[in-house]
Amino acid sequence: MAEKIIRTEYSEVMQKSYIDYSMSVIAARALPDVRDGLKPVQRRVLYAMDQLGLNYDKPHRKSARIVGDTMGKYHPHGDSSIYETLVVLSQDFKKSMALVDGHGNFGSIEGDGAAAMRYTEAKLKKFTQDVYLADLDKNVVDFVPNFDETEKEPEVLPVRVPNLLVNGADGIAVGMTTNIPPHNLSEVVDAVCAYMDNEDITTDELMQLCPGPDFPTGGIVINKSELGAIYETGTGKIRGKVVFEPAKNRSEKDKLVITEIPYTMIGANIGKFISDVVSLIETKKTTDIVDISNESSKEGIRIVLELKKNADVKNLENLLYKKTKLEDTFGVNMLAIVDGRPETLGIKDIIKHHINFQYELATRKYTTLLEKEKANREIKEGLIRACDIIDLIIEILRGSANLKMAKDCLVNGNVEGIKFKSEQSKKQAAGLDFTEKQAGAILEMRLYKLIGLEILNLQKEYDECVKKIEKYEKILGSRKEMAKVIKSDLLNIKKEYGVARRTVIEDGEA
């Protein structure tokens, strides 16, 4: 074969290659999809767990097995990034609604790392199964080939709540980042229902129902009046909650107790906060603190500052807000993948895309269910009709030389070669016109199905089947009816899984 040399400008090759790489990182790794609010690695971990059958009511399975399946079948990247994703999905101090039930050391709010994946175990939470993975068997989403085309994986998961808002997102791509705060599930559901009732609803009206972020660590958002603009682009200040505990008796000292921290303080920043307080004491910027101790446990955060007698508590609080991370800024940047492209979205845009996705899921789900029930009805009609002429069918079966001959008679009325007891039976058999499916079901029917009660049950099943068909056709035939079903599902999710708001939203002093 002759050698072929293509002459091209080096800078053009580099530019094209870098753009290809950038888009790959942006769309296929770092940013979440607006429809299910998940990055590819998160989606693949949850799907791999679903395929392993790690249901909430089953035993936990080794994390190493989950990571191995995810990496081998769907996500051909490093095992450490997959395990880190699994760990974060289980941490209720990072996720408003944790999606994985971790068993073992899955890290702590103070920044302790999780144990190695060979020691820890995990399974899905009931919330994840009901809200993120339900209906995958009903053709609601497209399945695409995996990296080596040996398996299929869902393009998106059929998530029934706006996960982008509920659990937030963070990611660093090439030339862009996303940083979306978590929100309260109940409030987000209310906002979605309000949008479905009125698509012209304003951002301010949505924020009456979903007033702002709800961080799993609690705290206080202190710029309520700026949140309207923040939901388009900006930043917001989040304070930790400080509780003053006066001395109970003379032997005790007054205390400042920190029970909630800013979301940005999770991990190593708790240690940094304590060292910053120590630094304030050592540099004599405050003389009011006698001792500092971290009494945090599984029950929650508790950082105790013992104060000297007659300490100026208000002044000390302000000093801590100013000089430490007890008051910090969370930079909001709502960036997600929309139709394969990165887009900055406001809260209304996110809800709008979510609703469109829900209509698509519902249409595909009820179309699949309708087809299934129509096939079921066809078979039930055939069996009911067969029960009425069961003596003739038995005669056809006994007189046929083989199964093919019997089936041909049931479907096409072909009586050639079949021995009948009478001409009347032969004439009656010639008029049969069962469908292929009906004939198959009749030939597979067991004799006990001819008992009186079984025939009554068959009629009952048929009536139920007809009712379901009417219901599904009604839903598919009217957007209003479909909206009712979607809203009903959302309200059931809110009822079962909704939690009280943890973060206070106010206009605080600077």
Coordinates of C-alpha atoms in Angstrom, one line a residue:
M1 CA 0.0 0.0 0.0
A2 CA 1.4 3.4 -1.0
E3 CA 2.3 5.8 1.8
K4 CA -0.1 8.7 2.1
I5 CA 1.2 11.9 3.7
I6 CA -1.3 14.7 4.6
R7 CA 0.3 18.1 5.0
T8 CA -1.5 20.4 7.4
E9 CA -0.9 23.3 9.8
Y10 CA 0.3 22.0 13.2
S11 CA -1.7 24.6 15.1
E12 CA -5.0 23.6 13.4
V13 CA -4.4 19.9 14.4
M14 CA -3.7 20.9 18.0
Q15 CA -6.7 23.2 18.1
K16 CA -9.1 20.6 16.7
S17 CA -7.7 17.9 19.0
Y18 CA -8.0 20.1 22.1
I19 CA -11.6 21.1 21.2
D20 CA -12.5 17.4 20.8
Y21 CA -10.9 16.6 24.1
S22 CA -12.6 19.5 25.8
M23 CA -16.1 18.5 24.6
S24 CA -15.5 14.9 25.7
V25 CA -14.6 16.1 29.2
I26 CA -17.5 18.6 29.3
A27 CA -20.2 16.3 28.0
A28 CA -19.0 12.8 29.0
R29 CA -17.4 13.2 32.3
A30 CA -17.5 16.5 34.3
L31 CA -21.0 18.0 33.9
P32 CA -24.4 16.5 34.9
D33 CA -27.2 16.0 32.4
V34 CA -30.2 18.3 33.0
R35 CA -32.6 15.4 32.7
D36 CA -31.4 13.2 35.5
G37 CA -29.0 15.6 37.2
L38 CA -26.3 12.9 37.1
K39 CA -22.7 12.8 35.8
P40 CA -21.9 9.7 33.7
V41 CA -19.9 8.0 36.5
Q42 CA -22.8 8.5 39.0
R43 CA -25.3 7.1 36.5
R44 CA -23.2 4.1 35.8
V45 CA -22.5 3.3 39.5
L46 CA -26.3 3.3 40.2
Y47 CA -27.1 1.3 37.1
A48 CA -24.4 -1.3 37.9
M49 CA -25.8 -1.6 41.4
D50 CA -29.3 -2.1 40.0
Q51 CA -28.0 -4.8 37.6
L52 CA -26.3 -6.5 40.5
G53 CA -29.6 -6.7 42.3
L54 CA -28.4 -4.6 45.3
N55 CA -31.9 -3.7 46.4
Y56 CA -32.6 -1.9 49.7
D57 CA -34.1 -5.1 51.2
K58 CA -31.2 -7.3 50.1
P59 CA -27.8 -7.7 51.9
H60 CA -25.0 -5.2 51.3
R61 CA -22.3 -6.2 48.8
K62 CA -18.6 -5.4 48.8
S63 CA -17.8 -2.0 47.3
A64 CA -14.9 -3.6 45.3
R65 CA -17.5 -5.7 43.5
I66 CA -19.6 -2.7 42.6
V67 CA -16.5 -0.7 41.4
G68 CA -15.3 -3.7 39.4
D69 CA -18.6 -4.2 37.6
T70 CA -18.9 -0.4 36.9
M71 CA -15.4 -0.2 35.5
G72 CA -15.5 -3.5 33.6
K73 CA -18.9 -2.9 32.0
Y74 CA -19.6 0.8 31.7
H75 CA -16.9 3.2 32.9
P76 CA -13.4 2.5 31.6
H77 CA -11.6 4.9 34.0
G78 CA -9.7 4.6 37.3
D79 CA -11.2 2.6 40.1
S80 CA -10.4 5.4 42.6
S81 CA -12.7 7.9 40.9
I82 CA -15.5 5.3 40.7
Y83 CA -15.1 4.4 44.4
E84 CA -15.0 8.1 45.4
T85 CA -18.3 8.6 43.5
L86 CA -19.9 5.6 45.4
V87 CA -18.7 7.1 48.7
V88 CA -20.1 10.6 48.0
L89 CA -23.4 9.1 46.9
S90 CA -23.7 7.6 50.4
Q91 CA -22.7 10.7 52.4
D92 CA -25.8 12.4 53.8
F93 CA -23.7 15.4 54.8
K94 CA -22.9 16.1 51.2
K95 CA -26.1 15.0 49.5
S96 CA -29.5 16.3 50.5
M97 CA -30.9 12.8 49.7
A98 CA -28.2 10.1 49.8
L99 CA -28.7 7.5 47.1
V100 CA -26.5 4.7 48.4
D101 CA -26.7 2.8 51.7
G102 CA -23.1 2.4 52.8
H103 CA -22.0 -0.2 55.4
G104 CA -18.7 0.4 57.1
N105 CA -16.4 3.5 57.2
F106 CA -17.6 5.8 54.4
G107 CA -15.8 8.9 55.7
S108 CA -17.0 11.7 58.0
I109 CA -18.0 15.3 57.8
E110 CA -14.6 16.2 59.3
G111 CA -12.8 15.0 56.3
D112 CA -11.8 11.5 57.3
G113 CA -11.5 9.3 54.2
A114 CA -13.5 6.2 53.6
A115 CA -11.9 2.8 54.2
A116 CA -10.5 0.9 51.2
M117 CA -13.2 -0.6 49.0
R118 CA -12.3 -4.1 49.9
Y119 CA -13.6 -3.4 53.5
T120 CA -16.7 -1.4 52.9
E121 CA -20.1 -2.7 51.6
A122 CA -23.0 -0.9 49.9
K123 CA -26.5 -1.3 48.4
L124 CA -29.2 1.0 47.0
K125 CA -31.5 3.0 49.1
K126 CA -35.3 2.6 48.8
F127 CA -35.5 6.2 47.6
T128 CA -33.1 5.5 44.8
Q129 CA -35.0 2.4 43.6
D130 CA -38.4 4.2 43.7
V131 CA -37.3 7.6 42.3
Y132 CA -34.2 7.0 40.2
L133 CA -34.4 3.4 38.8
A134 CA -38.1 2.5 38.6
D135 CA -39.6 1.7 35.2
L136 CA -36.2 1.0 33.4
D137 CA -37.9 -2.2 32.2
K138 CA -40.7 -0.2 30.5
N139 CA -38.7 1.3 27.6
V140 CA -38.8 4.8 29.1
V141 CA -35.2 5.7 28.2
D142 CA -32.9 4.9 25.3
F143 CA -30.1 2.3 25.9
V144 CA -26.8 2.9 24.2
P145 CA -23.8 0.5 23.7
N146 CA -21.1 0.6 26.3
F147 CA -17.4 1.5 25.5
D148 CA -16.7 -1.9 23.9
E149 CA -20.2 -2.6 22.6
T150 CA -20.6 -5.8 24.7
E151 CA -23.3 -4.3 27.0
K152 CA -26.1 -1.8 26.9
E153 CA -26.4 1.1 29.4
P154 CA -29.1 3.8 29.8
E155 CA -28.4 7.2 28.2
V156 CA -30.1 8.8 31.3
L157 CA -31.9 7.3 34.3
P158 CA -35.7 7.9 34.6
V159 CA -35.3 10.1 37.6
R160 CA -38.7 11.5 38.7
V161 CA -37.5 14.5 40.7
P162 CA -35.2 17.4 39.5
N163 CA -32.1 15.8 41.0
L164 CA -30.0 18.7 39.7
L165 CA -31.8 20.8 42.4
V166 CA -32.4 18.2 45.1
N167 CA -28.8 16.9 45.4
G168 CA -27.0 19.8 43.6
A169 CA -23.8 19.2 41.6
D170 CA -20.2 20.2 41.3
G171 CA -17.7 19.6 38.6
I172 CA -14.7 21.1 36.9
A173 CA -14.6 20.7 33.1
V174 CA -12.3 22.5 30.6
G175 CA -12.8 26.2 30.7
M176 CA -16.0 25.9 32.8
T177 CA -17.3 24.6 36.1
T178 CA -20.6 23.8 37.7
N179 CA -21.6 24.4 41.3
I180 CA -25.2 23.9 42.2
P181 CA -26.4 23.9 45.8
P182 CA -28.7 21.2 47.2
H183 CA -32.3 22.0 47.9
N184 CA -35.2 20.6 50.0
L185 CA -37.0 17.7 48.2
S186 CA -40.5 18.8 49.5
E187 CA -40.0 22.4 48.4
V188 CA -38.7 21.3 44.9
V189 CA -41.7 19.1 44.4
D190 CA -44.0 22.0 45.3
A191 CA -42.2 24.2 42.8
V192 CA -42.4 21.6 40.0
C193 CA -46.2 21.2 40.7
A194 CA -46.7 25.0 40.6
Y195 CA -44.8 25.2 37.3
M196 CA -47.1 22.4 35.8
D197 CA -50.1 24.4 36.9
N198 CA -48.8 27.6 35.4
E199 CA -45.9 27.6 32.9
D200 CA -45.8 31.4 33.0
I201 CA -44.9 31.4 36.7
T202 CA -42.0 33.8 37.5
T203 CA -38.8 32.9 39.3
D204 CA -39.9 35.0 42.3
E205 CA -43.2 33.1 42.5
L206 CA -41.3 29.8 42.3
M207 CA -39.0 31.0 45.2
Q208 CA -42.1 31.5 47.4
L209 CA -42.3 27.7 47.3
C210 CA -38.5 26.9 47.1
P211 CA -36.9 29.9 48.8
G212 CA -33.3 28.8 48.4
P213 CA -30.7 26.2 49.1
D214 CA -31.2 23.6 51.8
F215 CA -27.8 22.3 52.9
P216 CA -27.5 19.0 54.7
T217 CA -25.2 20.7 57.2
G218 CA -27.9 23.3 58.1
G219 CA -26.5 26.8 58.7
I220 CA -27.9 30.1 57.7
V221 CA -28.0 31.8 54.2
I222 CA -27.7 35.5 55.0
N223 CA -28.5 37.2 51.7
K224 CA -32.2 36.3 51.1
S225 CA -32.8 39.5 49.1
E226 CA -30.0 38.5 46.6
L227 CA -31.2 35.0 46.0
G228 CA -33.4 35.9 43.0
A229 CA -30.3 37.1 41.1
I230 CA -28.1 34.2 42.5
Y231 CA -30.5 31.7 40.8
E232 CA -29.3 33.1 37.5
T233 CA -25.5 33.3 38.2
G234 CA -24.1 34.8 41.4
T235 CA -22.8 33.8 44.8
G236 CA -24.3 33.6 48.3
K237 CA -23.0 33.8 51.8
I238 CA -23.7 30.9 54.1
R239 CA -23.2 31.2 57.9
G240 CA -22.7 28.5 60.5
K241 CA -25.2 28.3 63.3
V242 CA -23.8 29.4 66.7
V243 CA -25.6 28.7 69.9
F244 CA -24.7 30.5 73.2
E245 CA -24.8 28.2 76.2
P246 CA -24.5 30.2 79.5
A247 CA -22.8 28.7 82.5
K248 CA -25.1 26.3 84.4
N249 CA -23.3 26.9 87.7
R250 CA -20.3 28.7 89.1
S251 CA -17.9 25.8 88.4
E252 CA -18.7 26.0 84.7
K253 CA -17.7 28.6 82.1
D254 CA -19.9 30.2 79.4
K255 CA -19.6 28.5 76.1
L256 CA -20.1 29.2 72.4
V257 CA -21.2 26.0 70.8
I258 CA -21.2 25.6 67.0
T259 CA -23.8 22.9 66.0
E260 CA -24.1 23.7 62.3
I261 CA -21.4 24.6 59.8
P262 CA -21.4 26.1 56.3
Y263 CA -21.6 23.5 53.5
T264 CA -18.2 24.7 52.2
M265 CA -16.6 23.8 55.6
I266 CA -17.1 20.1 55.2
G267 CA -13.9 18.0 55.5
A268 CA -10.5 19.5 56.2
N269 CA -12.0 23.0 56.7
I270 CA -13.3 22.0 60.1
G271 CA -9.7 21.4 61.2
K272 CA -8.7 24.7 59.5
F273 CA -11.4 26.5 61.5
I274 CA -10.1 25.2 64.8
S275 CA -6.5 26.2 63.9
D276 CA -7.8 29.6 62.8
V277 CA -9.4 30.1 66.2
V278 CA -6.2 29.0 67.9
S279 CA -4.3 31.5 65.8
L280 CA -6.7 34.3 66.9
I281 CA -6.0 33.4 70.5
E282 CA -2.2 33.2 70.0
T283 CA -2.1 36.6 68.2
K284 CA -4.2 38.1 71.0
K285 CA -6.9 39.1 68.5
T286 CA -9.3 37.8 71.1
T287 CA -8.8 37.1 74.8
D288 CA -12.4 35.9 75.4
I289 CA -11.7 32.2 74.5
V290 CA -10.2 30.0 77.3
D291 CA -10.4 26.7 75.5
I292 CA -11.6 25.0 72.3
S293 CA -12.6 21.4 71.8
N294 CA -14.2 19.4 69.0
E295 CA -16.9 17.2 70.5
S296 CA -18.4 16.2 67.1
S297 CA -19.7 12.7 66.8
K298 CA -22.1 10.5 64.7
E299 CA -24.9 12.6 66.2
G300 CA -23.6 15.7 64.6
I301 CA -21.3 18.7 64.8
R302 CA -20.4 20.2 68.2
I303 CA -17.4 22.5 68.4
V304 CA -17.2 24.1 71.9
L305 CA -15.5 27.4 72.7
E306 CA -15.1 28.0 76.5
L307 CA -15.3 31.6 77.3
K308 CA -13.9 33.7 80.1
K309 CA -16.2 35.4 82.5
N310 CA -18.1 38.5 81.1
A311 CA -16.9 37.8 77.6
D312 CA -18.4 40.0 74.8
V313 CA -20.2 37.2 73.0
K314 CA -21.7 39.3 70.1
N315 CA -18.3 40.8 69.3
L316 CA -16.6 37.4 69.4
E317 CA -19.3 35.9 67.0
N318 CA -18.6 38.7 64.6
L319 CA -14.8 38.1 64.8
L320 CA -15.3 34.4 64.1
Y321 CA -17.5 35.2 61.0
K322 CA -14.9 37.7 59.7
K323 CA -11.7 35.8 60.4
T324 CA -12.6 32.2 59.9
K325 CA -14.6 30.0 57.5
L326 CA -17.6 30.0 59.9
E327 CA -19.0 32.4 57.3
D328 CA -18.1 31.5 53.8
T329 CA -19.2 32.1 50.2
F330 CA -20.8 29.4 48.0
G331 CA -20.3 30.4 44.4
V332 CA -23.4 29.3 42.5
N333 CA -23.0 28.4 38.8
M334 CA -25.9 26.3 37.5
L335 CA -24.3 24.7 34.4
A336 CA -25.6 21.5 32.9
I337 CA -25.7 19.5 29.7
V338 CA -28.8 20.3 27.6
D339 CA -29.2 18.4 24.3
G340 CA -25.5 17.6 24.3
R341 CA -24.3 21.1 25.0
P342 CA -23.4 23.0 28.2
E343 CA -25.9 25.6 29.2
T344 CA -26.2 28.0 32.2
L345 CA -29.7 27.6 33.7
G346 CA -31.9 29.4 36.2
I347 CA -34.2 27.5 38.5
K348 CA -37.2 27.9 36.1
D349 CA -35.2 26.5 33.2
I350 CA -34.1 23.5 35.2
I351 CA -37.7 22.8 36.2
K352 CA -38.9 23.3 32.6
H353 CA -36.4 20.8 31.2
H354 CA -37.3 18.3 34.0
I355 CA -41.1 18.6 33.2
N356 CA -40.4 18.0 29.5
F357 CA -38.4 14.9 30.5
Q358 CA -41.2 13.7 32.7
Y359 CA -43.8 14.0 29.9
E360 CA -41.4 12.0 27.6
L361 CA -40.9 9.3 30.3
A362 CA -44.7 9.1 31.0
T363 CA -45.5 8.8 27.2
R364 CA -43.0 6.0 26.7
K365 CA -44.1 4.2 29.9
Y366 CA -47.8 4.2 29.2
T367 CA -47.3 3.4 25.5
T368 CA -45.3 0.3 26.6
L369 CA -48.0 -0.6 29.2
L370 CA -50.8 -0.1 26.7
E371 CA -49.2 -2.4 24.1
K372 CA -48.6 -5.0 26.8
E373 CA -52.3 -4.9 28.0
K374 CA -53.6 -5.0 24.4
A375 CA -51.6 -8.2 23.8
N376 CA -52.9 -9.5 27.1
R377 CA -56.5 -8.6 26.1
E378 CA -56.1 -10.4 22.8
I379 CA -54.9 -13.6 24.5
K380 CA -57.7 -13.4 27.2
E381 CA -60.3 -12.9 24.5
G382 CA -59.0 -16.0 22.7
L383 CA -59.0 -18.1 25.9
I384 CA -62.6 -17.1 26.9
R385 CA -63.8 -17.9 23.4
A386 CA -61.9 -21.2 23.5
C387 CA -63.6 -22.2 26.8
D388 CA -67.0 -21.8 25.1
I389 CA -66.0 -24.3 22.4
I390 CA -63.6 -26.4 24.4
D391 CA -65.2 -29.8 23.2
L392 CA -64.5 -28.8 19.5
I393 CA -60.9 -27.8 20.4
I394 CA -60.2 -31.1 22.2
E395 CA -61.6 -32.9 19.1
I396 CA -59.2 -30.9 16.8
L397 CA -56.3 -31.8 19.0
R398 CA -57.1 -35.5 19.2
G399 CA -57.7 -35.6 15.4
S400 CA -54.5 -33.8 14.4
A401 CA -51.3 -35.6 13.4
N402 CA -49.1 -32.8 14.9
L403 CA -49.1 -29.4 16.6
K404 CA -48.6 -27.5 13.4
M405 CA -51.8 -29.0 11.9
A406 CA -53.8 -28.2 15.0
K407 CA -52.5 -24.6 15.1
D408 CA -53.3 -24.2 11.3
C409 CA -56.8 -25.3 12.0
L410 CA -57.3 -22.8 14.9
V411 CA -55.9 -19.9 13.0
N412 CA -57.0 -20.5 9.3
G413 CA -59.8 -23.0 9.7
N414 CA -57.8 -25.6 7.7
V415 CA -59.4 -29.0 8.5
E416 CA -57.4 -31.0 5.9
G417 CA -56.0 -34.2 7.4
I418 CA -57.8 -33.8 10.8
K419 CA -60.2 -36.6 11.9
F420 CA -63.5 -35.3 13.3
K421 CA -66.3 -37.3 15.0
S422 CA -68.9 -35.6 12.8
E423 CA -69.4 -33.4 9.8
Q424 CA -70.9 -30.7 12.0
S425 CA -67.7 -30.5 14.0
K426 CA -65.6 -30.3 10.8
K427 CA -67.8 -27.5 9.5
Q428 CA -67.6 -25.6 12.8
A429 CA -63.7 -26.0 12.9
A430 CA -63.5 -24.6 9.3
G431 CA -64.9 -21.4 10.6
L432 CA -62.2 -20.8 13.3
D433 CA -60.1 -17.7 13.0
F434 CA -58.0 -17.3 16.2
T435 CA -54.9 -15.1 16.0
E436 CA -51.4 -16.6 16.2
K437 CA -51.0 -15.4 19.8
Q438 CA -54.5 -16.7 20.8
A439 CA -53.8 -20.1 19.1
G440 CA -50.4 -20.4 21.0
A441 CA -52.1 -19.6 24.3
I442 CA -54.9 -22.1 23.7
L443 CA -52.4 -24.9 22.8
E444 CA -50.4 -24.1 26.0
M445 CA -53.5 -23.9 28.2
R446 CA -53.6 -26.4 31.1
L447 CA -56.7 -28.5 31.7
Y448 CA -57.3 -27.2 35.3
K449 CA -58.1 -23.8 33.6
L450 CA -61.4 -25.4 32.6
I451 CA -62.6 -25.5 36.3
G452 CA -65.6 -23.2 36.8
L453 CA -63.8 -20.8 39.2
E454 CA -60.8 -20.6 36.9
I455 CA -63.1 -19.5 34.0
L456 CA -64.6 -16.8 36.3
N457 CA -61.1 -15.6 37.2
L458 CA -60.3 -15.4 33.5
Q459 CA -63.3 -13.2 32.9
K460 CA -62.3 -11.0 35.9
E461 CA -58.8 -10.7 34.5
Y462 CA -60.2 -9.7 31.1
D463 CA -62.4 -7.0 32.6
E464 CA -59.4 -5.6 34.6
C465 CA -57.3 -5.6 31.4
V466 CA -60.0 -3.7 29.5
K467 CA -60.1 -1.1 32.4
K468 CA -56.3 -0.7 32.3
I469 CA -56.4 -0.1 28.5
E470 CA -59.1 2.6 28.9
K471 CA -57.0 4.2 31.7
Y472 CA -53.7 4.2 29.6
E473 CA -55.5 5.5 26.5
K474 CA -57.0 8.3 28.6
I475 CA -53.5 9.3 29.9
L476 CA -51.9 9.1 26.5
G477 CA -54.7 11.0 24.8
S478 CA -54.6 14.0 27.1
R479 CA -51.7 16.1 28.4
K480 CA -53.9 17.3 31.3
E481 CA -54.5 13.6 32.4
M482 CA -50.8 12.9 32.1
A483 CA -50.0 16.0 34.2
K484 CA -52.3 14.6 36.9
V485 CA -50.4 11.3 36.9
I486 CA -47.0 13.0 37.1
K487 CA -48.1 15.3 39.9
S488 CA -49.7 12.5 41.8
D489 CA -46.4 10.5 41.6
L490 CA -44.4 13.6 42.8
L491 CA -46.7 14.2 45.7
N492 CA -46.4 10.5 46.8
I493 CA -42.6 10.9 46.7
K494 CA -42.9 14.1 48.8
K495 CA -45.2 12.3 51.3
E496 CA -42.9 9.3 51.7
Y497 CA -39.4 10.9 51.5
G498 CA -39.8 14.6 52.2
V499 CA -37.8 16.1 55.1
A500 CA -38.0 19.3 57.0
R501 CA -35.8 22.3 55.9
R502 CA -32.4 22.4 57.6
T503 CA -31.0 25.7 56.4
V504 CA -32.4 29.1 57.6
I505 CA -32.8 31.8 55.0
E506 CA -32.7 35.4 56.1
D507 CA -31.2 38.8 55.5
G508 CA -28.4 38.9 58.1
E509 CA -26.1 41.7 59.1
A510 CA -22.8 42.1 57.4

